[in-house]
Amino acid sequence: MATHSGGLTEVLPGTGTMDERPAVRTTGLVRRFGDRVVLKELDLSVAQGEFTALLGRSGSGKSTLLRAVARLDHTVEGSGELLVPERVSLSFQDSRLLPWLRVLDNVILGLRGPKARERGLTALAEVGLEDRDRSWPHELSGGEQQRAALARALVRDPELLLADEPFGALDALTRIRMHGLLRELYERHRPAVLLVTHDVDEAVELAERVLVLEGGQISVDLRIDLSSPRSRRDPRFQEYRDTLLTALGVAQPQLTN
């Protein structure tokens, strides 16, 4: 079953079997802002359970692509298709916790069923906030707010997690801890993940695959093959990092004797 919007065919959940379909597939995706074309006949496929990071310069269209995949942008065009699973969760740089709801109520907001609170408490325990369920959002630190946001995203057992720079506002030490937590939660739940980030090190540390968006299309598609836990001192980590920085047009410093 499919619907059409601006020439784009949207393949709805339930078309084919889960084993046959990737978590995300776009073909011929186009997004215009006036006369400026940000996404140009873009093709993208993300496998089920795959952790993919998306890099690009400011204004390259990373968040635009994420919004299209999340079905938050209804003005995308194209001659191809847009396929996403039914259960999609989003995480943003701002935790977007509602200040008038306690933490647990934020986590289970919109969740139905007699076990909603039990599931919410389990999700909070997974992110180390089992004792903060009755707290108000303003009583949490920035890192704790992002952990609560992760709990809210994962409590719905998503097939796809879309994350738009979720750690961009955190200090360096908190970011490192959040990287470990996200990777641990990913290994436990195994959703497909599409992470938008400006941080090359973050992309290499977390993802199995890193894409670079340039000129409205995917210009680099790099598989990351590193042992776990990943170390930034690993020579291969530095090789991946240098490859991506070069693709982004960042000159590498020349070492001198």
mmCIF file of N, CA, C and O in Angstrom, residues 17-97:
data_model
loop_
_atom_site.group_PDB
_atom_site.id
_atom_site.type_symbol
_atom_site.label_atom_id
_atom_site.label_comp_id
_atom_site.label_asym_id
_atom_site.label_seq_id
_atom_site.Cartn_x
_atom_site.Cartn_y
_atom_site.Cartn_z
ATOM 1 N N THR A 17 7.491 -8.039 4.263
ATOM 2 C CA THR A 17 7.832 -8.544 5.588
ATOM 3 C C THR A 17 8.987 -7.727 6.143
ATOM 4 O O THR A 17 9.730 -7.067 5.408
ATOM 5 N N MET A 18 9.169 -7.772 7.463
ATOM 6 C CA MET A 18 10.243 -7.014 8.090
ATOM 7 C C MET A 18 11.597 -7.446 7.560
ATOM 8 O O MET A 18 12.513 -6.646 7.422
ATOM 9 N N ASP A 19 11.773 -8.751 7.260
ATOM 10 C CA ASP A 19 13.048 -9.230 6.771
ATOM 11 C C ASP A 19 13.356 -8.708 5.373
ATOM 12 O O ASP A 19 14.507 -8.651 4.961
ATOM 13 N N GLU A 20 12.330 -8.319 4.630
ATOM 14 C CA GLU A 20 12.516 -7.854 3.266
ATOM 15 C C GLU A 20 12.819 -6.367 3.208
ATOM 16 O O GLU A 20 13.409 -5.896 2.245
ATOM 17 N N ARG A 21 12.394 -5.594 4.204
ATOM 18 C CA ARG A 21 12.458 -4.150 4.124
ATOM 19 C C ARG A 21 13.577 -3.579 4.989
ATOM 20 O O ARG A 21 13.794 -4.040 6.097
ATOM 21 N N PRO A 22 14.282 -2.575 4.485
ATOM 22 C CA PRO A 22 15.187 -1.833 5.365
ATOM 23 C C PRO A 22 14.372 -0.999 6.339
ATOM 24 O O PRO A 22 13.157 -0.832 6.172
ATOM 25 N N ALA A 23 15.033 -0.447 7.355
ATOM 26 C CA ALA A 23 14.321 0.431 8.291
ATOM 27 C C ALA A 23 13.971 1.750 7.623
ATOM 28 O O ALA A 23 12.921 2.333 7.886
ATOM 29 N N VAL A 24 14.856 2.240 6.773
ATOM 30 C CA VAL A 24 14.621 3.488 6.040
ATOM 31 C C VAL A 24 15.042 3.278 4.598
ATOM 32 O O VAL A 24 16.102 2.699 4.330
ATOM 33 N N ARG A 25 14.218 3.749 3.682
ATOM 34 C CA ARG A 25 14.631 3.796 2.284
ATOM 35 C C ARG A 25 14.011 5.030 1.635
ATOM 36 O O ARG A 25 12.792 5.216 1.693
ATOM 37 N N THR A 26 14.847 5.878 1.077
ATOM 38 C CA THR A 26 14.359 6.997 0.272
ATOM 39 C C THR A 26 14.995 6.904 -1.106
ATOM 40 O O THR A 26 16.173 6.546 -1.229
ATOM 41 N N THR A 27 14.234 7.212 -2.120
ATOM 42 C CA THR A 27 14.779 7.306 -3.473
ATOM 43 C C THR A 27 14.221 8.569 -4.118
ATOM 44 O O THR A 27 13.042 8.878 -3.994
ATOM 45 N N GLY A 28 15.106 9.293 -4.767
ATOM 46 C CA GLY A 28 14.689 10.494 -5.481
ATOM 47 C C GLY A 28 14.095 11.577 -4.609
ATOM 48 O O GLY A 28 13.231 12.333 -5.050
ATOM 49 N N LEU A 29 14.581 11.701 -3.364
ATOM 50 C CA LEU A 29 14.004 12.665 -2.425
ATOM 51 C C LEU A 29 14.470 14.085 -2.762
ATOM 52 O O LEU A 29 15.668 14.338 -2.916
ATOM 53 N N VAL A 30 13.514 15.007 -2.851
ATOM 54 C CA VAL A 30 13.815 16.395 -3.189
ATOM 55 C C VAL A 30 13.169 17.307 -2.155
ATOM 56 O O VAL A 30 12.021 17.118 -1.775
ATOM 57 N N ARG A 31 13.936 18.315 -1.692
ATOM 58 C CA ARG A 31 13.379 19.327 -0.799
ATOM 59 C C ARG A 31 13.891 20.689 -1.237
ATOM 60 O O ARG A 31 15.097 20.907 -1.355
ATOM 61 N N ARG A 32 12.958 21.583 -1.498
ATOM 62 C CA ARG A 32 13.293 22.934 -1.943
ATOM 63 C C ARG A 32 12.877 23.952 -0.877
ATOM 64 O O ARG A 32 11.871 23.789 -0.212
ATOM 65 N N PHE A 33 13.671 25.012 -0.771
ATOM 66 C CA PHE A 33 13.301 26.186 0.003
ATOM 67 C C PHE A 33 13.360 27.366 -0.960
ATOM 68 O O PHE A 33 14.435 27.922 -1.210
ATOM 69 N N GLY A 34 12.219 27.709 -1.533
ATOM 70 C CA GLY A 34 12.205 28.715 -2.582
ATOM 71 C C GLY A 34 12.935 28.190 -3.803
ATOM 72 O O GLY A 34 12.649 27.103 -4.308
ATOM 73 N N ASP A 35 13.931 28.948 -4.266
ATOM 74 C CA ASP A 35 14.715 28.530 -5.426
ATOM 75 C C ASP A 35 15.880 27.624 -5.053
ATOM 76 O O ASP A 35 16.565 27.097 -5.940
ATOM 77 N N ARG A 36 16.108 27.464 -3.748
ATOM 78 C CA ARG A 36 17.251 26.656 -3.294
ATOM 79 C C ARG A 36 16.830 25.208 -3.098
ATOM 80 O O ARG A 36 15.899 24.907 -2.360
ATOM 81 N N VAL A 37 17.541 24.306 -3.772
ATOM 82 C CA VAL A 37 17.278 22.876 -3.640
ATOM 83 C C VAL A 37 18.261 22.315 -2.613
ATOM 84 O O VAL A 37 19.474 22.303 -2.843
ATOM 85 N N VAL A 38 17.751 21.851 -1.470
ATOM 86 C CA VAL A 38 18.604 21.361 -0.381
ATOM 87 C C VAL A 38 18.868 19.869 -0.520
ATOM 88 O O VAL A 38 20.002 19.402 -0.328
ATOM 89 N N LEU A 39 17.851 19.103 -0.859
ATOM 90 C CA LEU A 39 18.008 17.669 -1.121
ATOM 91 C C LEU A 39 17.732 17.436 -2.597
ATOM 92 O O LEU A 39 16.674 17.804 -3.105
ATOM 93 N N LYS A 40 18.682 16.800 -3.287
ATOM 94 C CA LYS A 40 18.613 16.665 -4.738
ATOM 95 C C LYS A 40 18.553 15.193 -5.136
ATOM 96 O O LYS A 40 19.581 14.510 -5.183
ATOM 97 N N GLU A 41 17.347 14.705 -5.387
ATOM 98 C CA GLU A 41 17.181 13.313 -5.836
ATOM 99 C C GLU A 41 17.970 12.364 -4.932
ATOM 100 O O GLU A 41 18.701 11.495 -5.395
ATOM 101 N N LEU A 42 17.790 12.543 -3.624
ATOM 102 C CA LEU A 42 18.613 11.826 -2.652
ATOM 103 C C LEU A 42 18.125 10.402 -2.442
ATOM 104 O O LEU A 42 16.931 10.158 -2.258
ATOM 105 N N ASP A 43 19.065 9.465 -2.463
ATOM 106 C CA ASP A 43 18.787 8.056 -2.186
ATOM 107 C C ASP A 43 19.468 7.671 -0.878
ATOM 108 O O ASP A 43 20.634 8.005 -0.655
ATOM 109 N N LEU A 44 18.747 6.988 -0.013
ATOM 110 C CA LEU A 44 19.292 6.565 1.277
ATOM 111 C C LEU A 44 18.636 5.270 1.704
ATOM 112 O O LEU A 44 17.426 5.100 1.557
ATOM 113 N N SER A 45 19.434 4.343 2.232
ATOM 114 C CA SER A 45 18.897 3.110 2.793
ATOM 115 C C SER A 45 19.618 2.824 4.106
ATOM 116 O O SER A 45 20.849 2.882 4.175
ATOM 117 N N VAL A 46 18.835 2.567 5.151
ATOM 118 C CA VAL A 46 19.378 2.209 6.463
ATOM 119 C C VAL A 46 18.786 0.861 6.850
ATOM 120 O O VAL A 46 17.561 0.700 6.876
ATOM 121 N N ALA A 47 19.636 -0.104 7.126
ATOM 122 C CA ALA A 47 19.175 -1.454 7.436
ATOM 123 C C ALA A 47 18.556 -1.514 8.825
ATOM 124 O O ALA A 47 18.821 -0.677 9.690
ATOM 125 N N GLN A 48 17.729 -2.505 9.031
ATOM 126 C CA GLN A 48 17.170 -2.735 10.361
ATOM 127 C C GLN A 48 18.310 -2.987 11.349
ATOM 128 O O GLN A 48 19.240 -3.736 11.080
ATOM 129 N N GLY A 49 18.238 -2.310 12.492
ATOM 130 C CA GLY A 49 19.237 -2.508 13.533
ATOM 131 C C GLY A 49 20.572 -1.855 13.270
ATOM 132 O O GLY A 49 21.516 -2.054 14.041
ATOM 133 N N GLU A 50 20.684 -1.039 12.239
ATOM 134 C CA GLU A 50 21.949 -0.410 11.887
ATOM 135 C C GLU A 50 22.060 0.970 12.523
ATOM 136 O O GLU A 50 21.111 1.752 12.500
ATOM 137 N N PHE A 51 23.234 1.281 13.068
ATOM 138 C CA PHE A 51 23.510 2.588 13.660
ATOM 139 C C PHE A 51 24.261 3.419 12.623
ATOM 140 O O PHE A 51 25.419 3.154 12.316
ATOM 141 N N THR A 52 23.581 4.435 12.098
ATOM 142 C CA THR A 52 24.140 5.281 11.052
ATOM 143 C C THR A 52 24.239 6.708 11.553
ATOM 144 O O THR A 52 23.296 7.230 12.146
ATOM 145 N N ALA A 53 25.391 7.337 11.321
ATOM 146 C CA ALA A 53 25.574 8.745 11.661
ATOM 147 C C ALA A 53 25.615 9.561 10.371
ATOM 148 O O ALA A 53 26.153 9.111 9.353
ATOM 149 N N LEU A 54 25.056 10.758 10.427
ATOM 150 C CA LEU A 54 24.994 11.647 9.271
ATOM 151 C C LEU A 54 25.746 12.935 9.578
ATOM 152 O O LEU A 54 25.387 13.673 10.498
ATOM 153 N N LEU A 55 26.800 13.179 8.808
ATOM 154 C CA LEU A 55 27.611 14.386 8.942
ATOM 155 C C LEU A 55 27.377 15.306 7.751
ATOM 156 O O LEU A 55 26.909 14.875 6.696
ATOM 157 N N GLY A 56 27.741 16.561 7.910
ATOM 158 C CA GLY A 56 27.643 17.522 6.824
ATOM 159 C C GLY A 56 27.915 18.904 7.365
ATOM 160 O O GLY A 56 27.776 19.168 8.557
ATOM 161 N N ARG A 57 28.305 19.793 6.481
ATOM 162 C CA ARG A 57 28.539 21.167 6.899
ATOM 163 C C ARG A 57 27.223 21.826 7.297
ATOM 164 O O ARG A 57 26.146 21.339 6.940
ATOM 165 N N SER A 58 27.304 22.932 8.010
ATOM 166 C CA SER A 58 26.102 23.669 8.386
ATOM 167 C C SER A 58 25.336 24.067 7.129
ATOM 168 O O SER A 58 25.927 24.558 6.166
ATOM 169 N N GLY A 59 24.028 23.833 7.144
ATOM 170 C CA GLY A 59 23.205 24.166 5.998
ATOM 171 C C GLY A 59 23.183 23.128 4.908
ATOM 172 O O GLY A 59 22.582 23.346 3.842
ATOM 173 N N SER A 60 23.812 21.973 5.157
ATOM 174 C CA SER A 60 23.869 20.937 4.119
ATOM 175 C C SER A 60 22.563 20.165 3.975
ATOM 176 O O SER A 60 22.377 19.441 2.995
ATOM 177 N N GLY A 61 21.666 20.286 4.968
ATOM 178 C CA GLY A 61 20.379 19.604 4.869
ATOM 179 C C GLY A 61 20.229 18.393 5.762
ATOM 180 O O GLY A 61 19.286 17.612 5.598
ATOM 181 N N LYS A 62 21.112 18.235 6.758
ATOM 182 C CA LYS A 62 21.047 17.063 7.639
ATOM 183 C C LYS A 62 19.723 17.007 8.390
ATOM 184 O O LYS A 62 19.019 15.988 8.380
ATOM 185 N N SER A 63 19.381 18.109 9.052
ATOM 186 C CA SER A 63 18.126 18.139 9.815
ATOM 187 C C SER A 63 16.921 18.093 8.880
ATOM 188 O O SER A 63 15.873 17.539 9.234
ATOM 189 N N THR A 64 17.062 18.672 7.698
ATOM 190 C CA THR A 64 15.980 18.607 6.710
ATOM 191 C C THR A 64 15.694 17.164 6.330
ATOM 192 O O THR A 64 14.533 16.748 6.240
ATOM 193 N N LEU A 65 16.750 16.397 6.106
ATOM 194 C CA LEU A 65 16.579 14.980 5.778
ATOM 195 C C LEU A 65 15.942 14.231 6.938
ATOM 196 O O LEU A 65 15.040 13.402 6.741
ATOM 197 N N LEU A 66 16.391 14.530 8.160
ATOM 198 C CA LEU A 66 15.838 13.854 9.328
ATOM 199 C C LEU A 66 14.344 14.139 9.470
ATOM 200 O O LEU A 66 13.549 13.251 9.769
ATOM 201 N N ARG A 67 13.954 15.383 9.251
ATOM 202 C CA ARG A 67 12.539 15.755 9.343
ATOM 203 C C ARG A 67 11.711 15.048 8.270
ATOM 204 O O ARG A 67 10.575 14.654 8.516
ATOM 205 N N ALA A 68 12.297 14.887 7.092
ATOM 206 C CA ALA A 68 11.584 14.177 6.029
ATOM 207 C C ALA A 68 11.369 12.717 6.410
ATOM 208 O O ALA A 68 10.271 12.171 6.246
ATOM 209 N N VAL A 69 12.421 12.083 6.938
ATOM 210 C CA VAL A 69 12.311 10.679 7.346
ATOM 211 C C VAL A 69 11.312 10.527 8.493
ATOM 212 O O VAL A 69 10.578 9.536 8.572
ATOM 213 N N ALA A 70 11.257 11.525 9.373
ATOM 214 C CA ALA A 70 10.324 11.487 10.506
ATOM 215 C C ALA A 70 8.892 11.812 10.106
ATOM 216 O O ALA A 70 7.994 11.788 10.944
ATOM 217 N N ARG A 71 8.671 12.128 8.830
ATOM 218 C CA ARG A 71 7.362 12.534 8.318
ATOM 219 C C ARG A 71 6.863 13.829 8.974
ATOM 220 O O ARG A 71 5.666 14.029 9.147
ATOM 221 N N LEU A 72 7.808 14.679 9.373
ATOM 222 C CA LEU A 72 7.443 15.983 9.931
ATOM 223 C C LEU A 72 7.412 17.060 8.853
ATOM 224 O O LEU A 72 6.967 18.178 9.104
ATOM 225 N N ASP A 73 7.925 16.731 7.683
ATOM 226 C CA ASP A 73 7.980 17.681 6.576
ATOM 227 C C ASP A 73 7.143 17.116 5.439
ATOM 228 O O ASP A 73 7.513 16.123 4.814
ATOM 229 N N HIS A 74 6.027 17.757 5.171
ATOM 230 C CA HIS A 74 5.103 17.248 4.159
ATOM 231 C C HIS A 74 5.268 17.936 2.812
ATOM 232 O O HIS A 74 4.420 17.790 1.925
ATOM 233 N N THR A 75 6.361 18.680 2.656
ATOM 234 C CA THR A 75 6.586 19.369 1.387
ATOM 235 C C THR A 75 7.726 18.748 0.595
ATOM 236 O O THR A 75 8.177 19.316 -0.392
ATOM 237 N N VAL A 76 8.226 17.573 1.035
ATOM 238 C CA VAL A 76 9.252 16.890 0.250
ATOM 239 C C VAL A 76 8.632 16.395 -1.046
ATOM 240 O O VAL A 76 7.444 16.080 -1.118
ATOM 241 N N GLU A 77 9.469 16.327 -2.073
ATOM 242 C CA GLU A 77 9.016 15.910 -3.383
ATOM 243 C C GLU A 77 9.881 14.750 -3.863
ATOM 244 O O GLU A 77 10.781 14.304 -3.174
ATOM 245 N N GLY A 78 9.610 14.328 -5.098
ATOM 246 C CA GLY A 78 10.462 13.327 -5.710
ATOM 247 C C GLY A 78 9.677 12.345 -6.539
ATOM 248 O O GLY A 78 8.448 12.283 -6.480
ATOM 249 N N SER A 79 10.407 11.583 -7.311
ATOM 250 C CA SER A 79 9.786 10.585 -8.178
ATOM 251 C C SER A 79 9.945 9.183 -7.621
ATOM 252 O O SER A 79 9.547 8.220 -8.265
ATOM 253 N N GLY A 80 10.527 9.072 -6.441
ATOM 254 C CA GLY A 80 10.804 7.762 -5.879
ATOM 255 C C GLY A 80 9.895 7.420 -4.724
ATOM 256 O O GLY A 80 8.683 7.618 -4.787
ATOM 257 N N GLU A 81 10.481 6.944 -3.606
ATOM 258 C CA GLU A 81 9.679 6.492 -2.478
ATOM 259 C C GLU A 81 10.320 6.905 -1.161
ATOM 260 O O GLU A 81 11.501 7.230 -1.096
ATOM 261 N N LEU A 82 9.516 6.906 -0.131
ATOM 262 C CA LEU A 82 9.963 7.146 1.242
ATOM 263 C C LEU A 82 9.377 6.046 2.098
ATOM 264 O O LEU A 82 8.162 5.938 2.238
ATOM 265 N N LEU A 83 10.236 5.207 2.630
ATOM 266 C CA LEU A 83 9.799 4.084 3.458
ATOM 267 C C LEU A 83 10.401 4.225 4.838
ATOM 268 O O LEU A 83 11.604 4.408 4.991
ATOM 269 N N VAL A 84 9.554 4.191 5.854
ATOM 270 C CA VAL A 84 9.997 4.198 7.248
ATOM 271 C C VAL A 84 9.095 3.239 8.027
ATOM 272 O O VAL A 84 7.963 2.984 7.619
ATOM 273 N N PRO A 85 9.565 2.710 9.155
ATOM 274 C CA PRO A 85 8.732 1.790 9.938
ATOM 275 C C PRO A 85 7.624 2.520 10.680
ATOM 276 O O PRO A 85 7.580 3.756 10.727
ATOM 277 N N GLU A 86 6.746 1.771 11.283
ATOM 278 C CA GLU A 86 5.616 2.349 12.003
ATOM 279 C C GLU A 86 6.042 2.999 13.304
ATOM 280 O O GLU A 86 5.568 4.078 13.660
ATOM 281 N N ARG A 87 6.956 2.346 14.043
ATOM 282 C CA ARG A 87 7.352 2.850 15.352
ATOM 283 C C ARG A 87 8.656 3.650 15.217
ATOM 284 O O ARG A 87 9.731 3.065 15.067
ATOM 285 N N VAL A 88 8.521 4.965 15.251
ATOM 286 C CA VAL A 88 9.658 5.874 15.121
ATOM 287 C C VAL A 88 9.688 6.796 16.333
ATOM 288 O O VAL A 88 8.671 7.363 16.717
ATOM 289 N N SER A 89 10.863 6.931 16.951
ATOM 290 C CA SER A 89 11.039 7.861 18.064
ATOM 291 C C SER A 89 12.078 8.898 17.675
ATOM 292 O O SER A 89 12.985 8.629 16.874
ATOM 293 N N LEU A 90 11.938 10.095 18.265
ATOM 294 C CA LEU A 90 12.853 11.191 17.963
ATOM 295 C C LEU A 90 13.508 11.706 19.233
ATOM 296 O O LEU A 90 12.898 11.722 20.296
ATOM 297 N N SER A 91 14.761 12.135 19.078
ATOM 298 C CA SER A 91 15.503 12.749 20.172
ATOM 299 C C SER A 91 16.194 13.995 19.616
ATOM 300 O O SER A 91 16.778 13.952 18.534
ATOM 301 N N PHE A 92 16.122 15.103 20.380
ATOM 302 C CA PHE A 92 16.637 16.377 19.895
ATOM 303 C C PHE A 92 17.702 16.912 20.846
ATOM 304 O O PHE A 92 17.911 16.406 21.944
ATOM 305 N N GLN A 93 18.372 17.999 20.407
ATOM 306 C CA GLN A 93 19.370 18.643 21.253
ATOM 307 C C GLN A 93 18.736 19.156 22.539
ATOM 308 O O GLN A 93 19.307 19.048 23.616
ATOM 309 N N ASP A 94 17.537 19.688 22.420
ATOM 310 C CA ASP A 94 16.740 20.086 23.577
ATOM 311 C C ASP A 94 15.926 18.866 24.007
ATOM 312 O O ASP A 94 15.258 18.237 23.183
ATOM 313 N N SER A 95 15.975 18.525 25.283
ATOM 314 C CA SER A 95 15.266 17.325 25.753
ATOM 315 C C SER A 95 13.759 17.418 25.544
ATOM 316 O O SER A 95 13.075 16.401 25.470
ATOM 317 N N ARG A 96 13.229 18.637 25.476
ATOM 318 C CA ARG A 96 11.805 18.877 25.223
ATOM 319 C C ARG A 96 10.894 18.205 26.261
ATOM 320 O O ARG A 96 9.801 17.739 25.945
ATOM 321 N N LEU A 97 11.371 18.152 27.504
ATOM 322 C CA LEU A 97 10.519 17.676 28.586
ATOM 323 C C LEU A 97 9.511 18.766 28.931
ATOM 324 O O LEU A 97 9.862 19.945 28.994
#
